[in-house]
């Protein structure tokens, strides 16, 4: 018996009108029905389809005879259709197609489900008795009979096609992210149709030839063939490596162009001046700068002194002294006749910065006032909730230049805020601001101001290079001398004795002169919960070769959501916890304060003042105290529902204690189950106070798409293969290559294919993402 096979095509390909350059609509390449189904998954053009990469690769199993089949085995068999029939389902709507195939001695059943007999007509036509083909699937059993349910199959028409198909038995099988309307094997067919029509000149090559040669990378068309139609997993790995380099190079080129464009803008040099306010400030500092502060400060001072806009990211551990570094830079600008603006995300943090700066400067912040220093300036504060007189005074001080340093929240961005000569913009906790907000502040300068972006959330090197590719990065990892350290303990919320000990520990710290934060995830008990953990994984559906017919008839049994575990208790709220603590015997006589973002500014200031002074030594708060708040007497922090916070946020919260000479203790109270991912996150937090280590762990625990932000989810801009967690060497190489290229050829005249891909990839949403920093 002759056994013949070829990959089946489910719709005739539309030939002709090949536009090239991969911008051809899919409906002209693969037909309207397939195109419509593919567009639901994302691709709309031939180019986008070729970049719709397989999620993983399977195998056809071993080529075997029917007698050797075993239940649960993934197999490929060559056989002939002996019979085929469609019948209605007995107990529900729908139809079943049952085909019997034979290798001449033994038999195997094929089963297909559909909404109706009509929906199975496609399979019925292709599985006519006498047709020979190759059938791939996992062996199952129904009522004692072996069967393949919805197998992939390829009928073949002649011996040449059979020979070609048998060759492919050992080749990896691409498995694509699929959907109900189009399974993986139909996507593979569509990709093959498009790929076979492409020539060398049809596919833009964004990687420069020299870069490909230096890194041993194949050309783009070869890589596309290997990634979609590999003969071995070695082909797949080489193709993926090449595509990772491409993704990194395109993104780094966009960042390098932005960096070059910014550096080409005119700015005013602000050189160091001897005998000025900065020098006087440094002479009165009550502590010695760390080596890191001196080193980073020198770099920033040199850059501000140049007529090229500084663009620098300053990241550092909680309490590493970033504010002092920024203040030295601001005073250098003031000494040179300019002004500096510090933008903070919250009024609490803006007020904290004002207190810190004025306390550090002392008489140097009292220009023109009785007792003010000879060389001095003024510090102004602008927030949205200020009184009208205070706001008018701050506006006038900024516009006249009287205030060398202006600190504020989003109120700084208002149209009526003017500066006499804005020379430096400092943005604290940059992730809280968008592009328009940042540009609105920089736009208040006559030229282009220098830019210093600060974050207390440690950023791994790969993310810094990818997300901040147009910024130079400085890191402060050394803590000032005298810090006593923090101990972190995980407290199971289900053990009342442990929780009672938490409140007793707070009392001990308060009696010893300390302060205690109690952090809650929400303000009131009725507030909508945020950040619910997903218990259902829709991606499980993508790898299954099932059609919408099977799903409609209830045949998709593997799509059940994962067990969610026992129901969670309600999240702790500021109002409820504060009321509870006022009734706890261990805290009898202790004044309990409250803090959250919905309080009026004067109420927030009063709460923080009472906390700092010790008149209300326990502060129940939301995460509004997460960044910047500095109360050296705070020695204990209780984080309720700790499993509901990310690692970076937990680390930020913990950084509010242990800032004085006494050691701190952080008590992470959690309802998370013992072996859950949430508990693993809390235990990781308790295991180290190294923020950079926690940042790496945070990346490992999060999905790749969460790392770069929402804009990276778009079709044109997403990093499909490149991992900012794992591919540090590729990102480093691409960054160096892209910067070198842009330095030599900013407009990419010598690399027109790269310019074309860049223009197509960096859409409006991605451009906004790239400019966020």
XYZ file of C-alpha atoms in Angstrom:
773
model
C 0.000 0.000 0.000
C 1.310 3.411 -0.925
C 1.324 5.908 1.932
C 1.552 9.510 0.706
C 1.521 12.867 2.517
C 1.847 16.655 2.187
C 1.001 19.588 4.415
C -2.683 20.312 3.881
C -3.802 23.790 2.867
C -7.203 24.791 4.134
C -7.762 27.686 1.793
C -6.279 28.525 -1.577
C -3.573 31.183 -1.382
C -4.245 34.351 -3.333
C -1.334 34.855 -5.701
C -0.184 38.033 -7.387
C 0.010 41.718 -6.481
C 3.064 41.179 -4.281
C 3.899 44.555 -2.837
C 7.063 43.512 -1.041
C 8.515 45.200 2.020
C 6.023 43.203 4.059
C 3.232 45.763 4.199
C 0.781 43.707 2.147
C -2.638 43.138 3.775
C -3.062 39.558 4.930
C -6.333 39.068 3.081
C -4.429 39.411 -0.207
C -1.845 36.845 0.863
C -3.776 34.127 2.682
C -7.401 34.799 1.861
C -10.055 36.799 3.738
C -11.243 34.056 6.097
C -7.783 33.192 7.423
C -6.836 36.882 7.515
C -9.873 37.732 9.634
C -9.006 34.981 12.099
C -5.354 36.055 12.257
C -6.233 39.706 12.789
C -8.031 38.743 15.994
C -4.639 37.580 17.269
C -2.808 40.719 16.133
C -1.155 40.391 12.691
C -2.743 42.458 9.916
C 0.055 42.482 7.315
C 2.442 39.905 5.905
C 5.301 41.465 7.837
C 3.452 41.249 11.139
C 2.579 37.621 10.442
C 6.230 36.725 9.838
C 7.063 38.320 13.202
C 4.289 36.336 14.901
C 6.706 33.798 16.295
C 5.953 30.307 17.598
C 5.480 30.163 21.350
C 7.277 26.861 21.579
C 8.217 23.842 19.502
C 6.832 20.332 19.732
C 7.680 17.135 17.915
C 5.635 14.739 15.869
C 6.694 11.849 18.037
C 8.255 8.894 16.363
C 6.923 7.621 13.078
C 5.203 4.439 14.179
C 2.764 1.696 13.217
C -0.685 1.501 14.768
C 0.123 -1.693 16.674
C 2.814 0.124 18.713
C 0.556 2.926 19.962
C 0.289 3.573 23.715
C -2.231 5.782 25.542
C -0.794 9.194 26.363
C 1.949 8.982 23.749
C 2.361 11.812 21.245
C 2.717 10.089 17.882
C 2.786 10.486 14.160
C 1.408 7.696 12.003
C 1.064 7.175 8.282
C -2.177 5.456 7.375
C -5.117 5.305 4.978
C -8.661 6.444 5.699
C -10.874 3.354 5.806
C -14.184 5.016 6.660
C -15.592 8.395 7.652
C -19.017 9.442 8.940
C -20.713 12.406 10.625
C -23.469 11.918 13.199
C -25.340 14.198 15.607
C -24.345 14.183 19.282
C -26.749 12.285 21.533
C -27.173 14.449 24.608
C -26.325 17.962 23.414
C -26.340 20.104 20.322
C -23.539 19.485 17.881
C -22.085 16.817 15.660
C -19.206 14.338 15.682
C -17.084 13.198 12.742
C -15.564 9.768 13.292
C -12.964 8.473 10.852
C -11.169 5.138 10.954
C -7.635 4.902 9.603
C -5.607 1.748 8.966
C -2.009 0.806 8.221
C -3.224 -2.325 6.477
C -3.390 -4.405 9.643
C -4.581 -2.357 12.623
C -7.065 0.462 13.009
C -7.242 3.820 14.861
C -10.174 6.195 15.350
C -10.022 9.942 14.622
C -12.638 12.136 16.332
C -13.681 15.705 15.508
C -16.391 17.774 17.243
C -18.460 20.533 15.631
C -21.418 22.793 16.285
C -23.229 21.108 13.443
C -22.627 18.684 10.614
C -21.931 21.641 8.345
C -19.023 22.838 10.446
C -17.370 19.442 9.953
C -17.743 19.378 6.185
C -14.181 20.603 5.684
C -12.761 17.554 7.487
C -15.315 15.273 5.841
C -14.130 16.345 2.363
C -10.468 15.815 3.189
C -10.892 12.504 5.019
C -12.545 10.535 2.233
C -12.060 6.741 2.299
C -8.949 5.796 0.357
C -7.041 9.029 1.171
C -3.583 8.421 2.660
C -1.871 10.847 4.994
C 0.161 11.570 8.094
C -1.752 12.003 11.362
C -0.295 13.610 14.497
C -1.751 13.745 18.004
C -1.832 12.305 21.499
C -3.245 8.826 21.835
C -6.379 8.625 23.960
C -8.872 5.908 24.764
C -12.676 5.920 24.611
C -14.680 2.838 25.567
C -11.690 0.596 25.034
C -10.832 1.999 21.609
C -7.681 4.021 20.910
C -8.287 7.381 19.261
C -6.796 10.740 18.322
C -9.036 13.725 19.130
C -8.757 16.649 16.703
C -5.408 15.458 15.337
C -3.284 17.525 13.017
C -3.119 15.754 9.691
C -1.671 16.174 6.238
C -3.219 14.198 3.377
C -0.850 13.609 0.497
C -1.469 13.296 -3.127
C 1.606 11.600 -4.634
C 4.776 9.765 -3.675
C 6.983 12.864 -3.927
C 4.840 14.611 -1.366
C 4.901 11.544 0.855
C 8.696 11.474 0.766
C 8.906 15.172 1.628
C 6.495 14.728 4.530
C 8.312 11.715 5.963
C 11.504 13.785 5.967
C 9.773 16.278 8.268
C 8.907 13.737 10.941
C 12.035 14.620 12.931
C 11.718 18.366 12.401
C 10.476 20.551 15.288
C 6.814 21.509 15.045
C 6.163 25.257 15.572
C 3.290 25.863 18.014
C 1.861 29.367 17.779
C -0.212 31.417 20.217
C -3.611 30.504 18.808
C -7.271 31.246 19.401
C -10.691 29.731 19.076
C -11.090 30.838 15.475
C -7.719 29.582 14.193
C -5.578 26.751 15.585
C -1.792 26.623 15.553
C -1.492 24.403 12.486
C -3.561 26.810 10.367
C -1.321 29.676 11.480
C 1.693 27.602 10.404
C 0.104 27.093 6.990
C -0.530 30.821 6.578
C 3.027 31.662 7.624
C 4.418 29.125 5.161
C 2.344 30.641 2.364
C 3.676 34.139 3.093
C 7.256 33.054 3.762
C 7.560 31.083 0.529
C 6.681 34.230 -1.445
C 9.493 36.349 0.033
C 12.814 37.045 -1.647
C 15.941 38.669 -0.230
C 14.825 42.114 -1.393
C 11.369 41.772 0.124
C 12.425 41.650 3.768
C 14.138 44.719 5.292
C 17.415 43.926 7.052
C 17.657 46.243 10.075
C 20.933 44.861 11.412
C 24.016 46.471 9.832
C 26.261 44.005 7.999
C 29.243 44.776 10.233
C 27.185 44.123 13.366
C 25.945 40.794 11.989
C 29.476 39.796 11.074
C 30.909 40.761 14.465
C 28.291 38.712 16.313
C 28.002 35.771 13.913
C 24.356 36.423 13.023
C 22.499 35.110 9.977
C 20.466 37.319 7.666
C 16.865 38.161 8.388
C 15.290 35.936 5.719
C 17.312 32.901 6.788
C 16.342 33.565 10.401
C 12.648 33.765 9.503
C 12.847 30.418 7.693
C 14.602 28.812 10.646
C 12.222 30.209 13.202
C 9.067 29.144 11.331
C 10.255 26.045 9.454
C 13.233 24.674 11.391
C 14.935 21.394 10.614
C 16.432 21.213 14.109
C 16.335 23.037 17.438
C 19.795 24.352 16.583
C 18.144 26.259 13.719
C 15.606 27.657 16.193
C 18.255 28.815 18.658
C 20.328 30.579 15.997
C 17.242 32.247 14.579
C 15.998 33.401 17.959
C 19.436 34.748 18.859
C 19.492 36.796 15.667
C 15.985 38.142 16.266
C 16.834 39.077 19.834
C 19.743 41.128 18.558
C 17.429 42.773 16.049
C 14.830 43.709 18.669
C 17.504 45.093 20.976
C 19.237 47.005 18.171
C 16.050 48.642 16.897
C 15.039 49.773 20.381
C 18.527 50.975 21.288
C 18.758 52.888 18.019
C 15.538 54.716 18.856
C 16.915 55.582 22.299
C 20.283 56.593 20.851
C 18.575 58.921 18.353
C 16.569 60.515 21.152
C 19.727 60.923 23.206
C 21.581 62.489 20.280
C 18.710 64.855 19.482
C 18.537 66.013 23.084
C 22.291 66.514 23.291
C 22.163 68.657 20.155
C 19.809 71.172 21.762
C 21.268 74.446 23.096
C 21.725 74.744 26.837
C 23.571 76.979 29.264
C 26.711 75.686 30.955
C 26.556 75.983 34.733
C 30.173 75.614 35.940
C 31.215 75.311 39.573
C 31.921 78.619 41.286
C 34.324 78.876 44.186
C 33.098 80.716 47.243
C 29.461 80.245 46.385
C 26.440 78.728 48.109
C 27.403 75.152 47.237
C 30.804 75.491 48.870
C 29.253 77.100 51.960
C 26.665 74.299 52.102
C 29.296 71.589 51.981
C 31.291 73.224 54.749
C 28.283 73.137 57.095
C 27.154 69.562 56.459
C 26.855 67.730 59.804
C 28.044 64.463 58.247
C 30.660 63.230 55.831
C 29.593 62.395 52.294
C 29.963 58.774 51.267
C 32.476 57.862 48.595
C 29.593 57.165 46.222
C 28.024 60.576 46.839
C 31.333 62.298 46.118
C 31.973 60.252 42.984
C 28.489 60.686 41.509
C 28.463 64.349 42.523
C 31.690 64.965 40.626
C 30.280 63.375 37.462
C 27.095 65.467 37.666
C 29.087 68.645 38.364
C 31.203 68.074 35.255
C 28.148 67.455 33.059
C 26.279 70.522 34.306
C 29.356 72.597 33.539
C 29.100 71.680 29.836
C 26.929 73.415 27.182
C 25.355 69.991 26.457
C 22.189 69.036 28.361
C 22.902 66.541 31.115
C 20.544 63.550 30.986
C 21.264 61.359 33.966
C 19.400 58.772 35.993
C 20.388 58.644 39.660
C 19.248 55.484 41.353
C 20.089 54.409 44.834
C 19.143 52.359 47.818
C 16.569 53.721 50.203
C 18.403 56.190 52.436
C 21.551 56.297 50.275
C 21.568 60.094 50.127
C 20.219 60.935 46.686
C 18.651 64.171 47.979
C 22.027 65.518 49.083
C 23.543 64.690 45.683
C 20.651 66.458 43.938
C 20.903 69.464 46.269
C 24.595 69.925 45.496
C 23.725 69.932 41.775
C 20.910 72.439 42.322
C 23.205 74.759 44.278
C 25.797 74.610 41.490
C 23.146 75.874 39.092
C 22.065 78.582 41.553
C 25.695 79.699 41.920
C 25.836 80.016 38.120
C 22.821 82.354 38.081
C 20.133 79.785 37.311
C 17.281 78.069 39.092
C 16.436 74.457 39.844
C 13.018 72.813 40.048
C 12.364 69.602 41.974
C 9.196 67.763 40.960
C 7.771 65.309 43.513
C 4.786 62.973 42.997
C 2.909 63.719 46.242
C 2.391 66.647 48.572
C 3.720 64.579 51.467
C 6.988 64.009 49.612
C 7.183 67.611 48.369
C 6.760 68.889 51.921
C 9.372 66.400 53.112
C 11.824 67.668 50.493
C 11.157 71.257 51.572
C 11.890 70.427 55.200
C 15.025 68.451 54.321
C 16.433 71.099 51.999
C 15.740 74.048 54.289
C 17.156 72.212 57.303
C 20.313 71.261 55.414
C 20.769 74.794 54.050
C 19.877 76.661 57.228
C 20.753 80.357 56.749
C 21.784 79.602 53.163
C 18.047 79.348 52.370
C 17.252 82.743 53.897
C 18.462 85.262 51.325
C 17.471 88.799 52.272
C 16.179 87.701 55.668
C 17.464 88.627 59.095
C 20.070 86.036 59.971
C 20.451 84.883 56.382
C 23.914 84.041 55.066
C 25.871 86.412 52.830
C 25.660 83.951 49.949
C 22.149 82.570 50.122
C 19.050 81.795 48.101
C 15.395 81.071 48.764
C 13.472 77.807 48.591
C 9.833 77.955 47.457
C 7.084 75.335 47.639
C 4.224 74.993 45.142
C 1.396 72.499 45.726
C -2.194 72.295 44.608
C -3.719 72.708 48.047
C -1.819 75.828 49.090
C -3.707 78.893 50.220
C -4.033 81.651 47.647
C -1.595 84.040 49.439
C 1.042 81.305 49.809
C 0.666 80.345 46.161
C 0.972 83.948 44.945
C 4.124 84.400 47.008
C 5.689 81.192 45.649
C 4.795 82.110 42.055
C 6.342 85.545 42.403
C 9.469 84.112 43.985
C 9.949 81.655 41.121
C 9.205 84.190 38.364
C 11.570 86.827 39.776
C 14.404 84.397 40.361
C 14.396 85.150 44.080
C 13.845 81.432 44.731
C 16.845 79.547 43.408
C 15.174 76.246 44.271
C 11.477 75.588 43.649
C 9.981 72.368 44.996
C 6.525 71.232 44.037
C 4.042 68.670 42.889
C 2.027 68.701 39.662
C 1.234 72.326 40.527
C 4.656 73.203 39.078
C 3.306 72.285 35.660
C 0.556 74.930 35.618
C 0.698 77.490 32.837
C 0.998 80.399 35.248
C 4.210 79.017 36.778
C 7.201 80.875 35.351
C 10.913 80.865 36.050
C 13.498 83.572 35.550
C 16.167 81.108 34.355
C 15.417 77.406 34.823
C 18.701 75.542 34.480
C 18.091 72.164 36.119
C 15.044 69.918 36.420
C 15.127 67.202 39.076
C 12.369 64.598 38.903
C 11.928 62.422 41.975
C 10.334 59.004 41.609
C 10.110 59.432 37.832
C 7.738 56.486 37.303
C 4.936 58.577 38.817
C 5.027 61.063 35.922
C 4.097 60.921 32.247
C 5.691 62.458 29.182
C 3.520 65.550 28.983
C 4.099 66.396 32.641
C 7.845 66.124 32.379
C 8.012 68.076 29.138
C 5.724 70.765 30.530
C 8.264 71.484 33.261
C 11.308 71.355 30.984
C 9.465 73.637 28.576
C 9.495 76.426 31.149
C 13.209 76.957 30.526
C 14.475 79.446 27.929
C 16.760 76.794 26.456
C 17.057 73.140 27.352
C 17.621 72.566 31.071
C 19.831 69.856 32.468
C 17.855 66.826 33.662
C 18.405 64.658 36.719
C 15.963 61.790 37.182
C 15.950 60.073 40.584
C 14.496 56.784 41.731
C 14.755 54.913 45.008
C 13.604 51.722 43.304
C 16.762 49.838 42.317
C 16.749 49.083 38.605
C 18.654 46.066 37.265
C 21.227 46.891 34.631
C 19.332 45.322 31.730
C 16.167 47.271 32.520
C 18.139 50.492 32.925
C 19.719 50.007 29.490
C 16.386 49.145 27.896
C 14.043 51.579 29.620
C 16.534 54.412 30.130
C 18.724 53.908 27.080
C 18.937 57.636 26.381
C 20.076 58.434 29.936
C 23.397 57.888 31.588
C 23.026 55.985 34.843
C 24.620 56.583 38.235
C 24.075 54.329 41.227
C 24.373 54.937 44.960
C 24.608 51.647 46.823
C 26.514 52.740 49.917
C 24.476 53.786 52.953
C 25.604 56.650 55.194
C 27.603 55.670 58.268
C 25.714 55.097 61.502
C 22.707 53.215 60.113
C 21.877 50.356 62.482
C 20.137 48.003 60.045
C 16.670 46.448 59.828
C 15.413 42.985 60.753
C 12.402 41.643 58.833
C 10.063 38.935 60.178
C 7.136 37.240 58.384
C 4.067 37.018 60.660
C 1.258 34.562 59.795
C -2.017 36.456 60.191
C -3.801 33.222 61.091
C -1.920 32.887 64.382
C -3.547 35.233 66.932
C -0.674 34.918 69.405
C 1.783 36.130 66.772
C -0.413 39.091 65.855
C -0.822 40.007 69.531
C 2.963 39.960 69.848
C 3.125 42.471 66.948
C 1.121 45.006 68.933
C 3.202 44.337 72.048
C 6.374 44.981 70.052
C 4.986 48.324 68.900
C 4.359 49.260 72.538
C 7.925 48.348 73.476
C 9.340 50.533 70.711
C 7.073 53.448 71.630
C 8.035 53.198 75.296
C 11.679 53.339 74.193
C 11.075 56.572 72.293
C 10.497 55.013 68.885
C 7.764 55.487 66.306
C 5.746 52.832 64.500
C 4.169 52.735 61.033
C 1.256 50.381 60.406
C 0.718 50.138 56.643
C -2.604 49.056 55.114
C -3.381 48.397 51.428
C -6.532 50.538 51.411
C -8.218 53.451 53.166
C -11.696 52.138 53.962
C -13.307 48.720 54.168
C -15.576 49.572 51.220
C -12.774 50.666 48.898
C -12.432 48.522 45.786
C -9.628 46.033 46.107
C -6.768 46.411 43.652
C -4.204 43.959 42.390
C -6.212 40.745 42.735
C -4.032 37.801 41.816
C -5.212 35.969 38.691
C -6.036 32.310 39.161
C -6.874 31.605 35.545
C -4.289 31.196 32.810
C -5.886 31.861 29.410
C -2.570 31.072 27.737
C -3.291 27.402 28.430
C -5.789 27.522 25.572
C -3.351 28.796 22.971
C -1.323 25.633 22.542
C -4.308 23.321 22.076
C -5.200 22.407 18.469
C -8.916 22.897 19.148
C -11.346 24.892 17.073
C -14.270 26.995 18.186
C -16.466 24.002 17.307
C -14.889 21.904 20.041
C -15.074 24.721 22.582
C -18.748 25.300 21.766
C -19.618 21.665 22.399
C -17.921 21.567 25.778
C -15.040 19.413 24.629
C -12.329 21.696 25.973
C -11.779 20.028 29.337
C -8.215 21.279 29.836
C -9.245 24.927 30.097
C -10.526 24.785 33.675
C -9.072 27.552 35.854
C -6.540 26.646 38.491
C -7.778 26.293 42.020
C -7.892 29.624 43.787
C -7.397 28.230 47.294
C -9.407 29.266 50.348
C -11.195 32.627 50.166
C -9.129 35.582 51.335
C -10.205 37.708 54.275
C -10.964 41.362 53.531
C -7.970 43.632 53.057
C -6.902 45.754 56.012
C -7.994 49.392 55.820
C -6.644 52.468 57.587
C -9.985 53.306 59.207
C -10.660 49.808 60.560
C -7.106 49.143 61.727
C -6.824 52.506 63.491
C -10.100 51.822 65.293
C -8.898 48.331 66.231
C -5.564 49.529 67.609
C -7.311 52.066 69.809
C -8.982 49.070 71.506
C -5.885 46.841 71.785
C -4.867 46.522 75.478
C -1.149 46.531 74.645
C -1.512 50.029 73.137
C -3.637 51.515 75.891
C -2.810 55.190 76.280
C -0.922 55.400 72.954
C -2.258 57.981 70.499
C -2.940 56.470 67.056
C -2.638 58.756 64.020
C -3.996 58.221 60.504
C -2.553 59.124 57.110
C -3.756 58.560 53.551
C -3.898 60.351 50.238
C -7.469 61.599 50.567
C -6.758 63.718 53.638
C -6.523 67.501 53.180
C -2.957 68.831 53.096
C -3.177 70.465 56.514
C -4.427 67.184 58.002
C -1.523 65.294 56.406
C 0.970 67.837 57.715
C -0.569 67.665 61.174
C -0.462 63.857 61.187
C 3.181 63.766 60.118
C 4.129 66.466 62.628
C 2.432 64.604 65.495
C 4.136 61.388 64.420
C 7.578 62.955 64.188
C 7.156 64.759 67.533
C 5.946 61.616 69.258
C 2.554 62.962 70.334
C 0.990 60.323 68.059
C 3.809 57.748 67.880
C 1.819 55.161 65.927
C 0.773 56.095 62.393
C -1.698 53.920 60.489
C -1.207 54.761 56.823
C -1.541 53.674 53.243
C 1.534 53.599 51.013
C 1.483 57.394 50.841
C 4.518 57.221 53.153
C 6.297 54.882 50.719
C 8.927 57.300 49.434
C 10.855 60.203 50.848
C 9.291 60.428 54.295
C 12.126 60.731 56.795
C 11.455 60.311 60.529
C 14.712 59.119 62.143
C 12.899 58.011 65.314
C 10.768 55.485 63.351
C 12.003 52.050 64.396
C 9.188 49.635 63.623
C 6.927 49.032 60.639
C 4.024 46.624 60.430
C 2.878 45.859 56.872
C -0.573 44.280 56.861
C -1.502 42.064 53.906
C 2.149 42.183 52.910
C 1.551 39.625 50.177
C -0.542 42.188 48.297
C 2.458 44.406 47.600
C 5.268 43.963 45.077
C 8.840 43.391 46.201
C 10.003 46.859 45.199
C 7.135 48.510 47.059
C 7.776 46.415 50.161
C 11.412 47.475 50.046
C 10.423 51.127 49.686
C 8.105 50.891 52.666
C 10.720 49.216 54.825
C 13.121 52.022 53.984
C 11.068 54.407 56.122
C 12.462 52.860 59.327
C 15.963 52.367 60.691
C 17.027 55.784 59.404
C 18.434 56.858 62.754
C 20.954 55.271 65.127
C 18.536 52.644 66.492
C 17.912 49.387 64.628
C 14.579 48.847 62.895
C 12.231 45.909 62.770
C 9.765 45.246 59.951
C 6.884 42.850 60.603
C 5.291 41.550 57.390
C 1.839 40.208 58.290
C 0.339 37.945 55.655
C -2.555 35.570 54.983
C -0.723 33.939 52.060
C -0.675 30.153 51.901
C 2.561 28.380 52.764
C 3.619 27.244 49.287
C 2.031 30.043 47.245
C 3.840 32.509 44.990
C 2.614 35.302 47.242
C 4.297 33.745 50.275
C 7.471 33.191 48.254
C 7.494 36.911 47.472
C 7.090 37.887 51.128
C 9.769 35.437 52.228
C 12.137 36.792 49.582
C 11.519 40.275 50.944
C 12.302 39.115 54.486
C 15.442 37.342 53.314
C 17.445 40.402 52.258
C 17.634 44.169 52.609
C 19.637 44.457 49.377
C 17.364 46.449 47.094
C 19.212 45.443 43.945
C 18.911 41.773 44.837
C 15.195 42.264 45.447
C 14.847 44.071 42.116
C 16.367 41.056 40.364
C 14.037 38.710 42.245
C 11.095 40.945 41.363
C 11.953 40.603 37.677
C 12.202 36.843 37.970
C 8.776 36.643 39.618
C 7.040 38.909 37.132
C 6.071 38.264 33.560
C 8.423 39.747 30.978
C 5.702 41.974 29.539
C 5.239 43.705 32.880
C 8.832 44.897 33.003
C 8.809 47.563 30.325
C 5.316 48.934 30.824
C 2.022 48.842 28.972
C 3.335 50.392 25.758
C 5.494 47.343 25.173
C 2.351 45.248 24.721
C 1.616 46.820 21.330
C 2.112 44.874 18.105
C 4.709 47.153 16.626
C 6.736 47.781 19.738
C 6.657 44.624 21.811
C 9.828 42.716 22.540
C 8.723 39.320 21.331
C 11.881 37.299 22.033
C 14.301 39.594 23.827
C 14.279 39.175 27.586
C 15.399 42.184 29.588
C 15.853 39.741 32.455
C 18.142 37.236 30.726
C 19.690 38.868 27.670
C 22.063 41.361 29.258
C 24.914 40.549 26.844
C 22.720 41.119 23.796
C 21.345 44.392 25.154
C 24.846 45.587 26.003
C 26.134 44.775 22.537
C 23.135 46.362 20.821
C 23.412 49.519 22.890
C 27.089 49.948 22.014
C 26.459 49.231 18.333
C 23.442 51.531 18.085
C 25.182 54.435 19.810
C 28.202 54.052 17.563
C 26.003 54.008 14.467
C 23.915 57.027 15.496
C 27.048 58.975 16.393
C 28.373 58.390 12.866
C 25.064 58.594 11.025
C 22.250 60.188 13.083
C 19.741 60.050 10.208
C 20.610 56.421 9.328
C 21.337 57.370 5.727
C 23.673 54.384 5.389
C 21.108 51.994 6.886
C 17.819 52.624 5.059
C 16.368 49.238 6.062
C 16.945 50.016 9.737
C 15.313 53.425 9.268
C 12.324 51.733 7.618
C 11.909 49.158 10.385
C 12.385 51.833 13.028
C 9.672 54.008 11.519
C 7.284 51.063 11.397
C 8.121 49.791 14.886
C 8.151 52.977 16.915
C 4.506 53.977 16.705
C 2.937 56.873 18.606
C 2.329 54.809 21.736
C 5.888 53.496 21.800
C 7.346 56.934 21.104
C 5.507 58.210 24.162
C 6.881 55.305 26.159
C 10.430 56.061 25.041
C 10.017 59.707 26.001
C 8.596 58.969 29.432
C 11.977 59.453 30.976
